[in-house]
PDB file of C-alpha atoms in Angstrom:
ATOM      1  CA  MET R   1    -104.518 103.377  68.919  1.00 89.00           C
ATOM      2  CA  ASN R   2    -100.913 104.082  67.982  1.00 94.00           C
ATOM      3  CA  ARG R   3     -98.712 102.133  65.581  1.00 96.00           C
ATOM      4  CA  TYR R   4     -95.521 100.608  66.988  1.00 97.00           C
ATOM      5  CA  GLU R   5     -92.608  98.553  65.771  1.00 97.00           C
ATOM      6  CA  THR R   6     -90.375  96.437  67.967  1.00 97.00           C
ATOM      7  CA  VAL R   7     -87.185  94.597  67.136  1.00 97.00           C
ATOM      8  CA  PHE R   8     -85.782  92.148  69.630  1.00 97.00           C
ATOM      9  CA  ILE R   9     -82.718  89.926  69.515  1.00 97.00           C
ATOM     10  CA  LEU R  10     -82.951  86.470  71.064  1.00 97.00           C
ATOM     11  CA  HIS R  11     -80.058  84.287  72.227  1.00 97.00           C
ATOM     12  CA  PRO R  12     -78.662  82.242  69.301  1.00 96.00           C
ATOM     13  CA  SER R  13     -78.660  78.966  71.257  1.00 95.00           C
ATOM     14  CA  LEU R  14     -82.477  78.726  71.174  1.00 95.00           C
ATOM     15  CA  ASP R  15     -83.881  75.762  69.278  1.00 95.00           C
ATOM     16  CA  GLU R  16     -86.866  76.108  66.914  1.00 95.00           C
ATOM     17  CA  GLU R  17     -89.422  75.223  69.598  1.00 96.00           C
ATOM     18  CA  ALA R  18     -88.041  77.687  72.166  1.00 96.00           C
ATOM     19  CA  LEU R  19     -87.851  80.392  69.501  1.00 96.00           C
ATOM     20  CA  LYS R  20     -91.533  79.947  68.618  1.00 96.00           C
ATOM     21  CA  ALA R  21     -92.461  79.887  72.319  1.00 96.00           C
ATOM     22  CA  ASN R  22     -90.681  83.208  72.913  1.00 97.00           C
ATOM     23  CA  ILE R  23     -92.331  84.856  69.905  1.00 96.00           C
ATOM     24  CA  GLU R  24     -95.750  83.586  71.037  1.00 96.00           C
ATOM     25  CA  LYS R  25     -95.064  84.899  74.554  1.00 96.00           C
ATOM     26  CA  PHE R  26     -94.458  88.437  73.283  1.00 97.00           C
ATOM     27  CA  LYS R  27     -97.378  88.202  70.868  1.00 97.00           C
ATOM     28  CA  GLY R  28     -99.546  87.173  73.834  1.00 96.00           C
ATOM     29  CA  VAL R  29     -98.399  90.197  75.862  1.00 96.00           C
ATOM     30  CA  ILE R  30     -99.487  92.470  73.007  1.00 96.00           C
ATOM     31  CA  GLU R  31    -102.843  90.746  72.501  1.00 96.00           C
ATOM     32  CA  ASN R  32    -103.602  90.534  76.244  1.00 95.00           C
ATOM     33  CA  GLY R  33    -102.964  94.291  76.446  1.00 94.00           C
ATOM     34  CA  LYS R  34    -105.698  94.807  73.840  1.00 94.00           C
ATOM     35  CA  GLY R  35    -103.138  95.369  71.085  1.00 95.00           C
ATOM     36  CA  VAL R  36    -103.319  94.041  67.535  1.00 96.00           C
ATOM     37  CA  VAL R  37    -100.304  92.321  65.946  1.00 97.00           C
ATOM     38  CA  GLU R  38    -100.045  93.340  62.285  1.00 96.00           C
ATOM     39  CA  ASN R  39     -96.911  91.468  61.261  1.00 96.00           C
ATOM     40  CA  ILE R  40     -94.187  89.227  62.689  1.00 97.00           C
ATOM     41  CA  ASP R  41     -91.037  88.989  60.597  1.00 97.00           C
ATOM     42  CA  LEU R  42     -88.334  86.522  61.631  1.00 97.00           C
ATOM     43  CA  TRP R  43     -85.045  87.804  60.216  1.00 96.00           C
ATOM     44  CA  GLY R  44     -83.102  84.821  61.503  1.00 95.00           C
ATOM     45  CA  LYS R  45     -79.638  84.487  62.987  1.00 96.00           C
ATOM     46  CA  ARG R  46     -77.273  87.365  62.240  1.00 96.00           C
ATOM     47  CA  LYS R  47     -73.904  88.561  63.467  1.00 97.00           C
ATOM     48  CA  LEU R  48     -74.036  91.383  66.009  1.00 96.00           C
ATOM     49  CA  ALA R  49     -72.056  94.581  65.438  1.00 95.00           C
ATOM     50  CA  TYR R  50     -70.339  93.959  68.793  1.00 95.00           C
ATOM     51  CA  ASP R  51     -70.429  91.245  71.444  1.00 96.00           C
ATOM     52  CA  ILE R  52     -73.209  91.510  74.011  1.00 93.00           C
ATOM     53  CA  LYS R  53     -72.702  89.408  77.144  1.00 88.00           C
ATOM     54  CA  LYS R  54     -69.979  87.447  75.282  1.00 93.00           C
ATOM     55  CA  VAL R  55     -72.424  86.549  72.477  1.00 95.00           C
ATOM     56  CA  SER R  56     -71.489  87.480  68.897  1.00 96.00           C
ATOM     57  CA  GLU R  57     -74.724  86.646  67.072  1.00 97.00           C
ATOM     58  CA  GLY R  58     -78.445  86.645  67.740  1.00 97.00           C
ATOM     59  CA  ILE R  59     -81.851  85.808  66.286  1.00 97.00           C
ATOM     60  CA  TYR R  60     -83.599  88.991  65.105  1.00 98.00           C
ATOM     61  CA  VAL R  61     -87.410  89.349  65.179  1.00 98.00           C
ATOM     62  CA  LEU R  62     -89.451  92.348  63.960  1.00 98.00           C
ATOM     63  CA  VAL R  63     -93.051  92.856  65.159  1.00 98.00           C
ATOM     64  CA  ASN R  64     -95.444  95.579  63.973  1.00 97.00           C
ATOM     65  CA  PHE R  65     -98.468  96.205  66.191  1.00 97.00           C
ATOM     66  CA  ASN R  66    -101.185  98.691  67.135  1.00 96.00           C
ATOM     67  CA  SER R  67    -101.965  99.453  70.765  1.00 95.00           C
ATOM     68  CA  ASP R  68    -102.772 102.027  73.384  1.00 94.00           C
ATOM     69  CA  PRO R  69     -99.815 104.077  74.722  1.00 93.00           C
ATOM     70  CA  GLU R  70     -99.569 102.024  77.949  1.00 94.00           C
ATOM     71  CA  LEU R  71     -98.834  98.678  76.282  1.00 96.00           C
ATOM     72  CA  PRO R  72     -95.227  99.394  75.150  1.00 96.00           C
ATOM     73  CA  LYS R  73     -94.268  99.993  78.799  1.00 96.00           C
ATOM     74  CA  GLU R  74     -95.544  96.523  79.750  1.00 96.00           C
ATOM     75  CA  LEU R  75     -93.882  94.941  76.710  1.00 96.00           C
ATOM     76  CA  ASP R  76     -90.595  96.644  77.653  1.00 97.00           C
ATOM     77  CA  ARG R  77     -90.905  95.236  81.183  1.00 97.00           C
ATOM     78  CA  VAL R  78     -91.443  91.708  79.835  1.00 97.00           C
ATOM     79  CA  PHE R  79     -88.460  92.039  77.472  1.00 97.00           C
ATOM     80  CA  ARG R  80     -86.236  93.127  80.379  1.00 97.00           C
ATOM     81  CA  ILE R  81     -87.152  90.160  82.612  1.00 97.00           C
ATOM     82  CA  THR R  82     -86.851  87.547  79.849  1.00 96.00           C
ATOM     83  CA  ASP R  83     -83.399  85.945  79.964  1.00 95.00           C
ATOM     84  CA  THR R  84     -83.381  84.909  76.294  1.00 95.00           C
ATOM     85  CA  VAL R  85     -83.710  88.531  75.070  1.00 97.00           C
ATOM     86  CA  ILE R  86     -80.287  90.069  74.401  1.00 96.00           C
ATOM     87  CA  ARG R  87     -81.524  93.490  73.201  1.00 96.00           C
ATOM     88  CA  HIS R  88     -84.837  95.100  72.287  1.00 97.00           C
ATOM     89  CA  MET R  89     -86.210  98.362  70.964  1.00 97.00           C
ATOM     90  CA  ILE R  90     -89.793  99.659  70.700  1.00 97.00           C
ATOM     91  CA  ILE R  91     -90.510 102.582  68.369  1.00 97.00           C
ATOM     92  CA  LYS R  92     -93.726 104.566  67.857  1.00 96.00           C
ATOM     93  CA  LEU R  93     -94.379 104.994  64.140  1.00 94.00           C
ATOM     94  CA  ASP R  94     -95.829 108.145  62.583  1.00 85.00           C
ATOM     95  CA  ASP R  95     -99.525 108.015  61.685  1.00 71.00           C
ATOM     96  CA  LYS R  96     -99.206 108.736  57.986  1.00 60.00           C
TER      97      LYS R  96
END
């Protein structure tokens, strides 16, 4: 298994319930793909460096997880089709 880190930015108009539902959705994608979520860190609402789709701030979430190399491709696909995700990034961490 490889170690990964993903940061995704959700639309700032989400209420607390929708925010938790989105985080659980992505956590479920990782766990259903036989991955293990190590940590979920909600950074909260922050100003973006530049407007994205006429939005100037977003809700940042950091997730650390372990998985097989195929899972990040599926997670990327789910991020892309989810309307509430403004931006996302998945990074493979070094095994140190």
